[in-house]
XYZ file of C-alpha atoms in Angstrom:
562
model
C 3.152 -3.066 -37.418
C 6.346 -3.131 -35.015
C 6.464 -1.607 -31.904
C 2.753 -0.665 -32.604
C 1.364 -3.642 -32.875
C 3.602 -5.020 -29.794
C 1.557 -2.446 -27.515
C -1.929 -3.641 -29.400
C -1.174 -7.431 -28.599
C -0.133 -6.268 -25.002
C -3.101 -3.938 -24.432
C -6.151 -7.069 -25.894
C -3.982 -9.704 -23.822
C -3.935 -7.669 -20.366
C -7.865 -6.822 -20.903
C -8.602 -10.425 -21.251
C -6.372 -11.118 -18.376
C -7.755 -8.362 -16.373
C -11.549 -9.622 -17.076
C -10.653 -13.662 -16.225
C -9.082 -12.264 -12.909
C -11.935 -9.833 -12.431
C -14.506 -12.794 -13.237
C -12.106 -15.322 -10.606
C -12.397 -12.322 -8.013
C -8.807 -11.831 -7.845
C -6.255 -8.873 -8.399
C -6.013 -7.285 -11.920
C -2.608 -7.719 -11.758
C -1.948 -11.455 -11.856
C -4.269 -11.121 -14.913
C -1.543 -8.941 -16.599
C 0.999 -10.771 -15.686
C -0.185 -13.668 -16.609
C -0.888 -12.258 -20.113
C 2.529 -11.072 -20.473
C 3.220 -15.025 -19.939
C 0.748 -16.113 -22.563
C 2.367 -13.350 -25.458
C 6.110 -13.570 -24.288
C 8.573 -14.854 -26.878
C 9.074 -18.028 -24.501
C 5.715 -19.358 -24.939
C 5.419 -19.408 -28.698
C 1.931 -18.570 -30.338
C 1.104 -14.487 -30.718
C 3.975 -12.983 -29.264
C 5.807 -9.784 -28.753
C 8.890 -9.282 -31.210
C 9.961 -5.977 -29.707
C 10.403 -6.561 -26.038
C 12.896 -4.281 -25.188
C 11.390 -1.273 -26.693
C 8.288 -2.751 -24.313
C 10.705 -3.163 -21.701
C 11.472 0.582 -22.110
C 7.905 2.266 -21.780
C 7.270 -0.566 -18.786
C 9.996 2.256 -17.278
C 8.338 5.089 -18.094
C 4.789 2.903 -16.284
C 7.387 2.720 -12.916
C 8.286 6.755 -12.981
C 4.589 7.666 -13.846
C 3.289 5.309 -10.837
C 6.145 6.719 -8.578
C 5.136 10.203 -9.696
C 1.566 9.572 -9.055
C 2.719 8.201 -5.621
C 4.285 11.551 -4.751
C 1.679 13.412 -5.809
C -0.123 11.775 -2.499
C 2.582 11.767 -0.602
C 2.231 14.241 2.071
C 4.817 15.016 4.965
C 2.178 15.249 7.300
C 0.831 11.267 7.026
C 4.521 10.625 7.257
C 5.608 11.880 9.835
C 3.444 9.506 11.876
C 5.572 6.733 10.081
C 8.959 8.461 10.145
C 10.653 6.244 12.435
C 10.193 3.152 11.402
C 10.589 4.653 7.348
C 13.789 6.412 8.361
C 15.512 4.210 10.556
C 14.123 0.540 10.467
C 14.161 0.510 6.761
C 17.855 0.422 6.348
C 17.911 -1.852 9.445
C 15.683 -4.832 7.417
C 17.732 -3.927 4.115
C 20.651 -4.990 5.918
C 19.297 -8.191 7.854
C 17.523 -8.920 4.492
C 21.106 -8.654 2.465
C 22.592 -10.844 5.756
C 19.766 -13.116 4.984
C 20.169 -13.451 1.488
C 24.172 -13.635 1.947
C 23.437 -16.767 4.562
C 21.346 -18.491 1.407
C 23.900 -18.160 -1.143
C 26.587 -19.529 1.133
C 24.219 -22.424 1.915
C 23.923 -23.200 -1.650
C 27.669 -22.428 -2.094
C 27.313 -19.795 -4.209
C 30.595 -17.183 -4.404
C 31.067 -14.439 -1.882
C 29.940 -11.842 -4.394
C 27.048 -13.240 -5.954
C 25.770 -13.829 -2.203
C 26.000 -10.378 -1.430
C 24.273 -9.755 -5.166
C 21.680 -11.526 -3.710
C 21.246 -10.286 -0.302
C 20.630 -6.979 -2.177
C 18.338 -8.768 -5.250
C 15.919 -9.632 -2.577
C 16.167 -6.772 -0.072
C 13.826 -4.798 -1.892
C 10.290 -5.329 -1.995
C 7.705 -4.088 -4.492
C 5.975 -0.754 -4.580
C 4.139 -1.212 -7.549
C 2.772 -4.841 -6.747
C 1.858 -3.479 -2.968
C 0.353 -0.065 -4.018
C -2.143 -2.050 -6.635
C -2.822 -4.662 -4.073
C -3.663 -2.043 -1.488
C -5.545 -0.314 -3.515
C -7.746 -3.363 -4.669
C -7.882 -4.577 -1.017
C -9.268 -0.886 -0.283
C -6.765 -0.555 2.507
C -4.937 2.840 1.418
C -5.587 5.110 4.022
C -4.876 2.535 6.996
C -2.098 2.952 9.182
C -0.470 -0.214 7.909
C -0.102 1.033 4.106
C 0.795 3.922 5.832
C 4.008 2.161 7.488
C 4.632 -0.042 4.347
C 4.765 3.243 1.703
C 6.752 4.567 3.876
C 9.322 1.709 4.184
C 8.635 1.469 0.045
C 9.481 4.831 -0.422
C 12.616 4.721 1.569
C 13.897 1.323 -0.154
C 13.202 2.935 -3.192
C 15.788 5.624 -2.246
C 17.858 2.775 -1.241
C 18.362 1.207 -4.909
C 20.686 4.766 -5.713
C 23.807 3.791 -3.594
C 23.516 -0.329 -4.696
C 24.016 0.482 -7.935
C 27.279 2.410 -7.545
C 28.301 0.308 -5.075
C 27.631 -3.460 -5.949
C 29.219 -3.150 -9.072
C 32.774 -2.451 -7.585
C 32.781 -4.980 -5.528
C 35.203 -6.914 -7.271
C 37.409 -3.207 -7.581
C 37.015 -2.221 -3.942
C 38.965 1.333 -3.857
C 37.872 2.498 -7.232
C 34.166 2.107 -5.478
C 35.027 4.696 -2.892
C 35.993 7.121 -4.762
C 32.926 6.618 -7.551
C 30.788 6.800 -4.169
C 31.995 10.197 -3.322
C 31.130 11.306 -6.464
C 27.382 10.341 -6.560
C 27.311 11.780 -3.244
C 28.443 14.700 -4.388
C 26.179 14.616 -7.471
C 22.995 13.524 -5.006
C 23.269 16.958 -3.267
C 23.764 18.804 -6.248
C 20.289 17.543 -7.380
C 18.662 18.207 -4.472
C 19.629 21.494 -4.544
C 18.696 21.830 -7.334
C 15.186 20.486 -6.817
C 14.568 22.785 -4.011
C 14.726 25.777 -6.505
C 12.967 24.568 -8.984
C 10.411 23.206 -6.960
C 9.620 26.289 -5.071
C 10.671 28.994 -7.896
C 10.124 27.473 -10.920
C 7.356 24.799 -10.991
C 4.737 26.560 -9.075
C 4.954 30.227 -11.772
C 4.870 27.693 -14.826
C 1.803 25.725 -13.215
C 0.252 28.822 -12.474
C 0.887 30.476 -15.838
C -0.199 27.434 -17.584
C -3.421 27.018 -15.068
C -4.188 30.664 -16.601
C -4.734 29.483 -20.455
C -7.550 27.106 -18.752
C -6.529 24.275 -21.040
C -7.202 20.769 -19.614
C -4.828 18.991 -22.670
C -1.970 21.830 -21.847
C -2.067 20.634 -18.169
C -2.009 17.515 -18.469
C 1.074 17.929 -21.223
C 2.913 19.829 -18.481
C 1.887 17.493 -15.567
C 4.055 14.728 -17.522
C 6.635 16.738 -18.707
C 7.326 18.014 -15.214
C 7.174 13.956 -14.089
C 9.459 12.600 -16.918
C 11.518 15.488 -17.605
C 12.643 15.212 -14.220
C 12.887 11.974 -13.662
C 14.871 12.016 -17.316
C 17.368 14.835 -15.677
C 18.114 12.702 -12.734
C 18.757 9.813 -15.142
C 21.220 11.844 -17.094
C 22.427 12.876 -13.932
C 23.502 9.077 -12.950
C 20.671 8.986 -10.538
C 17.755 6.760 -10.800
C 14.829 7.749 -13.517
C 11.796 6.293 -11.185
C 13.283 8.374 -8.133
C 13.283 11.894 -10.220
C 9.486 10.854 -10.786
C 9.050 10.100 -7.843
C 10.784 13.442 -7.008
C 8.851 15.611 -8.958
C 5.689 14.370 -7.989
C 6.514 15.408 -4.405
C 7.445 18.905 -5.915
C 4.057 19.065 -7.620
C 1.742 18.091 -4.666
C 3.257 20.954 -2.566
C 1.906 23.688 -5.048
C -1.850 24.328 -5.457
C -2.095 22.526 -8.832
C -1.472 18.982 -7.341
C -4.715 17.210 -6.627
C -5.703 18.148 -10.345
C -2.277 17.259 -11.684
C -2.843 13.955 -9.623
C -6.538 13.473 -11.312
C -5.432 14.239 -15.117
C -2.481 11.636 -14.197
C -4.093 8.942 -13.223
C -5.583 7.859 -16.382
C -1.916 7.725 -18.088
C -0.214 6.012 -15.181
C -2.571 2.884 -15.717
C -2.163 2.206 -18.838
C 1.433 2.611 -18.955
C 1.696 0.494 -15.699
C -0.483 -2.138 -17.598
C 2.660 -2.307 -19.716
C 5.077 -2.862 -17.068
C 3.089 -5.691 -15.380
C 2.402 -7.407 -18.693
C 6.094 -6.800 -19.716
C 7.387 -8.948 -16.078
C 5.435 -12.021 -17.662
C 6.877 -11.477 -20.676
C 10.480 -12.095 -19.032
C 9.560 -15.415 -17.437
C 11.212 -18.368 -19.861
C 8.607 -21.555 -18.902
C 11.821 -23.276 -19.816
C 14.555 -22.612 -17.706
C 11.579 -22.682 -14.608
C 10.810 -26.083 -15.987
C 14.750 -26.612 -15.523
C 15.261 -25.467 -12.207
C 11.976 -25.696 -10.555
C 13.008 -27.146 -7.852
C 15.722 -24.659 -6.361
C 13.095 -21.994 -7.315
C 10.364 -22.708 -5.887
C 12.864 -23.505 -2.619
C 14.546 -19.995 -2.797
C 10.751 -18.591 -3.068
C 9.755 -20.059 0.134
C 12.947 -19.380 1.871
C 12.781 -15.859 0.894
C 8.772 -14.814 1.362
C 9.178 -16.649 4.895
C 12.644 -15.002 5.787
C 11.482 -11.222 4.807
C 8.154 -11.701 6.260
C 9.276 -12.831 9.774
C 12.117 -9.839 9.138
C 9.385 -7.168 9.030
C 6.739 -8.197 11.393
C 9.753 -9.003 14.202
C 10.929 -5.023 13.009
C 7.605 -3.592 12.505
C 6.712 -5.347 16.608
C 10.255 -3.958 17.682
C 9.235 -0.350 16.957
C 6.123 -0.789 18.794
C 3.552 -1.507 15.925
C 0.900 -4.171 17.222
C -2.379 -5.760 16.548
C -2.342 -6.544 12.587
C 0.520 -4.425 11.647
C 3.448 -6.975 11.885
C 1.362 -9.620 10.424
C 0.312 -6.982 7.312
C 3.965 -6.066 6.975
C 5.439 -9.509 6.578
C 2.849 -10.978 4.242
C 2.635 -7.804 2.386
C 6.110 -7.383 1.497
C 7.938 -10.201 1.286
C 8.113 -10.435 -2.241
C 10.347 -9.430 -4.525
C 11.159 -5.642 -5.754
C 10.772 -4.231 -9.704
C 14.221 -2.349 -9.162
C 15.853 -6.075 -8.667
C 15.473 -6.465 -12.161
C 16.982 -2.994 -13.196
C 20.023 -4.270 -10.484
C 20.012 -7.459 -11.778
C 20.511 -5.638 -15.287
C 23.159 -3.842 -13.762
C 24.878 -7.211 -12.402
C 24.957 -8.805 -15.900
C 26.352 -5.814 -18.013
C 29.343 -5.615 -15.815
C 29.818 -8.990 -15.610
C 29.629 -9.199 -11.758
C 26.472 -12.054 -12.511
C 26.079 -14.513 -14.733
C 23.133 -14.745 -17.158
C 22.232 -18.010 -15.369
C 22.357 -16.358 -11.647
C 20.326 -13.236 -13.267
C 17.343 -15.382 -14.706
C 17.039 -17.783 -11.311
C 16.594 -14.227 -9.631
C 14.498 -12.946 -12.343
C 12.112 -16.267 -12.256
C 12.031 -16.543 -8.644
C 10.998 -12.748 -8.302
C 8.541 -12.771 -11.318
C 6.828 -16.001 -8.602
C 7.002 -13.797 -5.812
C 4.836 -10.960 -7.355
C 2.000 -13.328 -8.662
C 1.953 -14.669 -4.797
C 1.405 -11.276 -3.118
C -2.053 -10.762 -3.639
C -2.631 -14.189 -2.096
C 0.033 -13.761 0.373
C -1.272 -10.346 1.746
C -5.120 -11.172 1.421
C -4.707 -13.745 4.178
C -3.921 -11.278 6.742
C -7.163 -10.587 7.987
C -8.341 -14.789 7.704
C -4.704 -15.253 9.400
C -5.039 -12.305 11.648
C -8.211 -13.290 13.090
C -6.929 -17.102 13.948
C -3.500 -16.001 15.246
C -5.149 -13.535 17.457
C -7.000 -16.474 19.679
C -4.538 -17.821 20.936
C -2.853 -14.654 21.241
C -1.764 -14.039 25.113
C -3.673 -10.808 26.237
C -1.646 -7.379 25.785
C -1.573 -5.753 29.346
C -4.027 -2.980 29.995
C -3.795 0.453 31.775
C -6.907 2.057 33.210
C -6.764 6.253 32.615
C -9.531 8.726 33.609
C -11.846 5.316 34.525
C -14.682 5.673 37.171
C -13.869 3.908 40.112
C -17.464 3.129 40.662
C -17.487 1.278 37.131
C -20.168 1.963 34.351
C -23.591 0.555 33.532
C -25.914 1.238 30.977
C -23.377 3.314 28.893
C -21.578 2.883 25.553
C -18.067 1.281 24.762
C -16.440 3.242 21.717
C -13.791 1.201 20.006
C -11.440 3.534 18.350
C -10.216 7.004 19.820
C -9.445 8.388 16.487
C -11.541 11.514 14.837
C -14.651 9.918 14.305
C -14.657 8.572 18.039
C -13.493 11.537 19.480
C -16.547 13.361 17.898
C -19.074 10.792 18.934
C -17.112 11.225 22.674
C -17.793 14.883 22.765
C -21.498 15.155 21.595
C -22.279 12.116 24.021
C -20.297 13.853 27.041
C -22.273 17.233 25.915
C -25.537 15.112 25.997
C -24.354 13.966 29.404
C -24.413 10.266 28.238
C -22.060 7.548 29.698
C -19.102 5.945 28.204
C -15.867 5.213 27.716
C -13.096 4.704 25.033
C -11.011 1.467 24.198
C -7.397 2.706 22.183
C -4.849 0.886 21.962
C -2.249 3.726 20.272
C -0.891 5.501 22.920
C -0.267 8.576 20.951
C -3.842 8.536 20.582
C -4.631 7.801 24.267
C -2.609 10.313 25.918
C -4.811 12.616 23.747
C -8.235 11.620 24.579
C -6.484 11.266 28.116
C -6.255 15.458 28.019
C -9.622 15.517 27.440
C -10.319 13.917 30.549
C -12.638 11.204 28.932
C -13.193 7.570 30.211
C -10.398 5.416 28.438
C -8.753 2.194 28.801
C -5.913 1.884 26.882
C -5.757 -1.563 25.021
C -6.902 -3.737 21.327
C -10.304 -3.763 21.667
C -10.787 -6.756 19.962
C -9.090 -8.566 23.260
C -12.064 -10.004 25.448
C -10.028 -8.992 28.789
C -10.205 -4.899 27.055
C -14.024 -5.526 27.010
C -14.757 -6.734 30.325
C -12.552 -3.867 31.688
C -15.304 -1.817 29.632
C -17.952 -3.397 31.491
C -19.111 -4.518 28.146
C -21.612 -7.171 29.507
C -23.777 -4.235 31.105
C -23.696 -1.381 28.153
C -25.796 -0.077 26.107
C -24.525 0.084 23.243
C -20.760 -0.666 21.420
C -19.713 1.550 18.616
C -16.982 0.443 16.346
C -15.001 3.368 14.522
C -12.439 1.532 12.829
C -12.851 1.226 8.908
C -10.129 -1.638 8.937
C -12.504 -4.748 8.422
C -9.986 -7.457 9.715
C -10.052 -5.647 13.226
C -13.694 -4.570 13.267
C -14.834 -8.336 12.651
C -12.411 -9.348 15.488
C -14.264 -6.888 17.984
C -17.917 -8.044 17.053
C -16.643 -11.598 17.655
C -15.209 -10.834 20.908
C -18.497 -8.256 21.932
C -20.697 -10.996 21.392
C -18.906 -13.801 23.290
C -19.277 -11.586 26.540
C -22.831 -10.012 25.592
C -24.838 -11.317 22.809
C -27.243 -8.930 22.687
C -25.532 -5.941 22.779
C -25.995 -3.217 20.164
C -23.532 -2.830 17.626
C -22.991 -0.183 15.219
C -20.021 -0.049 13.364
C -18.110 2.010 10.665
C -17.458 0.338 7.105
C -15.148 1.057 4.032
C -17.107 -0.561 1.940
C -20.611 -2.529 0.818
C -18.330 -6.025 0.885
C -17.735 -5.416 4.481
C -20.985 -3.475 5.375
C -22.398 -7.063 4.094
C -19.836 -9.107 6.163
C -20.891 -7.179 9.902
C -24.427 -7.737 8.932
C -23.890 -11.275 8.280
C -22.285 -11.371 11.642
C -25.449 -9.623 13.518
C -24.120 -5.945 13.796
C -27.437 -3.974 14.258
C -26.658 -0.774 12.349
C -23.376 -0.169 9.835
C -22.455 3.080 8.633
C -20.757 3.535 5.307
C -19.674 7.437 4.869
C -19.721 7.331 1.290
C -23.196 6.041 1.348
C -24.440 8.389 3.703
C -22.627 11.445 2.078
C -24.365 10.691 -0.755
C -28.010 10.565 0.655
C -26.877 13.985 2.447
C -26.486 15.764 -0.713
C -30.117 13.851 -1.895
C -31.753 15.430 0.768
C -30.061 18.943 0.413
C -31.141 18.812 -3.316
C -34.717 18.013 -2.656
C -34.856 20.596 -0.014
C -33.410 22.972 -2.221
C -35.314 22.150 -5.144
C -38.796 21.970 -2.844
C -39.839 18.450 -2.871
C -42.165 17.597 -0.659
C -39.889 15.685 2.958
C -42.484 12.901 2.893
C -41.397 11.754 -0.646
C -37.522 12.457 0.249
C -38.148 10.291 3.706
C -39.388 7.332 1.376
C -36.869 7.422 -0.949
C -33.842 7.427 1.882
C -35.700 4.639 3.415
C -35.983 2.472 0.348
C -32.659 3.103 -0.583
C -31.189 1.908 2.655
C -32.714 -1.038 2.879
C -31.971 -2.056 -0.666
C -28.061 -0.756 -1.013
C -26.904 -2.969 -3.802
C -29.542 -1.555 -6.160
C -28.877 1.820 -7.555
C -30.771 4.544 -7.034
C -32.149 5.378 -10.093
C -34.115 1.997 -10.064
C -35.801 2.698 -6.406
C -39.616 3.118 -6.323
């Protein structure tokens, strides 16, 4: 059947894949990776003829995620990232190529492929991370947050290496090719700005009008590729003009749908791409060279992990952020391989330099999800022995506080518990450690000390051992955990209530004695229960017995409550 019957062997191997990694508790994606492995023409068996026609809609899975990434990009959570995005990004690109440059002269590798691989590895991976954040159910957080952002801007990053590195060996002709994708890189945006705010929003709109589902979603991906195709033709990068054109979309009013109907279409087409990265690893040549492999893997995961948490720490990120930075993205980039393409078509790599790369990378990926899901076992260890950050006192009563309640977190949800209790006339104060954050409770002229409150000194500034009550905002789990561990050291039978993400970590501060979690999705849901009973007249007392049950038994759904 050809190509079709390439995509049917690569769909029934990733489902099996996905369901053994599903059934093992880990990330979906080493299960299609792996089954890219187990149906690549290295391994022998059922395999793919066709792989670069497989090779070529894995692209079209990169543009489609990137385009579903700017469809939730907003400005607005950026700018709280923008520093560190704009300007340490390029920093850690060029202390990464350094790096890399340092490793190939250690191995004695020629000037040029050491600078080919100082740029090979100073990309990380936005597909990889975005899955694994998704699956760790830490979007949202301030840490994905900081690494999108530093994704995003690497991303850009890939545009100028692949004019430049090629003319490396032809110095002055590079200059002058240079100019001209400048020049062509302003024409484009240019000429994104129109059609983004004269020409996509009227078609969207006009098409909206007809009331068609299948017609919008047709014109959601045509906008996505058709851009991202234009930029290609354009000598610009065909993910990026996704990427693009996502960002275009999610400014009109059509983008949260366009992001829904997308969705769909971006997984299984990024099912392709993750399958198609096992499909490149030859069990051969790693069986040849395993040793400086697996020794360029370490050196590079532990080099561009202590790179970003040392950057993320210089521009004043603390607590878990360095630590989530470095183990999160200290593998390997996708857009290595399409350099690493580049390298070997104009001869400035050999084959053999191209698959060591390719190997090693293909390693990284299938270490992330292990790498990055020891933060918070990691986090919680490191933070021990940890020596205490300094803490400053604002707005706190110089007679001190008893009987009163310690909020952890001044973010929206504590700020709203702070004003109903100050209304109520009932004491407390707030523990934040973002100063941003404190200088605006600070205006409010609440009780705060600013510091982590998971640091036992931040506590017994709060007077912890003689409150009430200690409410936890937070909905990172990692940092939550870390407070109830410190609370209780200094009180034990304090009163703990605490915010979670999810049931896997509403069970986890249970387990470790929390007296009352709240998880919003869970109570959203019995809120629109009770307005459809009250609505529909059922008697309270049967409404009351059914919120009851179904809070004590959460795991069960609700349709089997009696």
């Amino acid at each position: 059947m050809g190509l079709a019957g390439d995509i049917i062997i690569l769909v029934m191997s990733a489902l099996v894949g996905g369901m053994i990694a599903q059934a093992l508790k880990q990330p979906l994606i080493l299960g299609y990776i792996l089954a890219g492995v187990v149906v690549g023409p290295y391994t022998g068996g059922i395999t793919v003829a066709d792989v670069p026609n497989i090779e070529k809609l894995a692209e079209i899975g990169i543009a489609l995620l990137l385009f579903a990434l700017g469809l939730e990009f907003s400005f607005r959570e950026l700018k709280t990232v923008r520093t560190i995005a704009l300007f340490g990004t390029p920093v850690q690109i060029i202390l990464t190529m350094l790096y890399g440059f340092g490793i190939g002269w250690m191995f004695g590798w020629s000037w040029t492929s050491s600078v080919w691989f100082g740029a090979l590895i100073s990309l990380s991976s936005t597909m990889i991370m975005l899955k694994t954040l998704e699956n760790q159910g830490l979007m949202g957080t301030l840490s994905s947050r900081v690494m999108i952002g530093v994704l995003i801007i690497q991303d850009l990053a890939i545009v100028p290496m692949l004019i430049i590195l090629p003319q490396l060996n032809n110095i002055q002709t590079g200059f002058s090719i240079l100019l001209i994708a400048a020049v062509k890189a302003a024409i484009f945006l240019l000429a994104m700005i129109f059609i983004g705010t004269k020409i996509i929003p009227r078609l969207m709109r006009y098409i909206a009008n007809w009331n068609s589902r299948e017609l919008f979603l047709i014109a959601t991906t045509a906008i996505g590729l058709g851009i991202g195709y234009g930029t290609y033709i354009f000598g610009l990068s065909f993910a990026f003009g996704a990427f693009v054109a996502g960002i275009l979309l999610s400014e009109s009013d059509y983008g949260y749908q366009a992001l829904s109907d997308i969705i769909p279409l971006r997984d299984v087409f990024s099912l392709l791409f993750f399958t198609s990265i096992g499909m490149l690893l030859d069990i051969q040549f790693f069986l040849a060279h395993w040793k400086i492999i697996l020794l360029l893997v370490a050196l590079v995961m532990l080099g561009k992990a202590l790179i970003f948490a040392v950057l993320s720490r210089s521009f004043g990120y603390r607590n878990v952020i360095p630590l989530a930075m470095g183990l999160g993205l200290s593998q390997v980039g996708e857009f290595s391989f399409i350099l690493g393409r580049v390298g070997v078509s104009t001869k400035s790599i050999s084959t053999e330099f191209y698959n060591l790369v390719l190997t090693m990378t293909i390693i990284t990926m299938l270490l992330t999800p292990f790498i990055s899901g020891l933060t918070t076992p990691f986090y919680s260890f490191v933070r021990r022995w940890m020596k205490p950050l300094n803490h400053e006192p604002m707005h706190f009563p110089q007679s001190g506080l008893s009987d009163h309640i310690v909020i952890a977190g001044g973010g929206r949800v504590g700020m709203y518990v702070a004003n109903v209790l100050h209304y109520v006339g009932i004491p407390f104060v707030i523990l934040e450690h973002n100063s941003r954050r404190g200088q605006e409770v600070k205006t409010c002229s609440f009780p705060i000390i600013f510091g982590d409150a998971g640091k036992e000194i931040i506590l017994q500034a709060a007077n912890l051992s003689k409150a009430k009550l200690l409410l936890i905002t937070t909905p990172v789990a990692v940092i939550s955990l870390g407070i109830v561990a410190q609370a209780q050291k200094i009180n034990p039978d304090i009163l703990i209530i605490a915010r979670a993400e999810g049931v896997e970590q509403m069970k986890a501060l249970y387990k470790k004695g929390v007296t009352y979690v709240v998880q919003p999705e869970f109570e959203a849901s019995l809120e629109i229960v009770n307005q459809t009973f009250i609505n529909l007249g059922i008697p309270a007392e049967q409404l009351k017995t059914l919120t009851e049950e179904a809070r004590r038994e959460l795991n069960r759904p609700l349709c089997i409550l009696k």
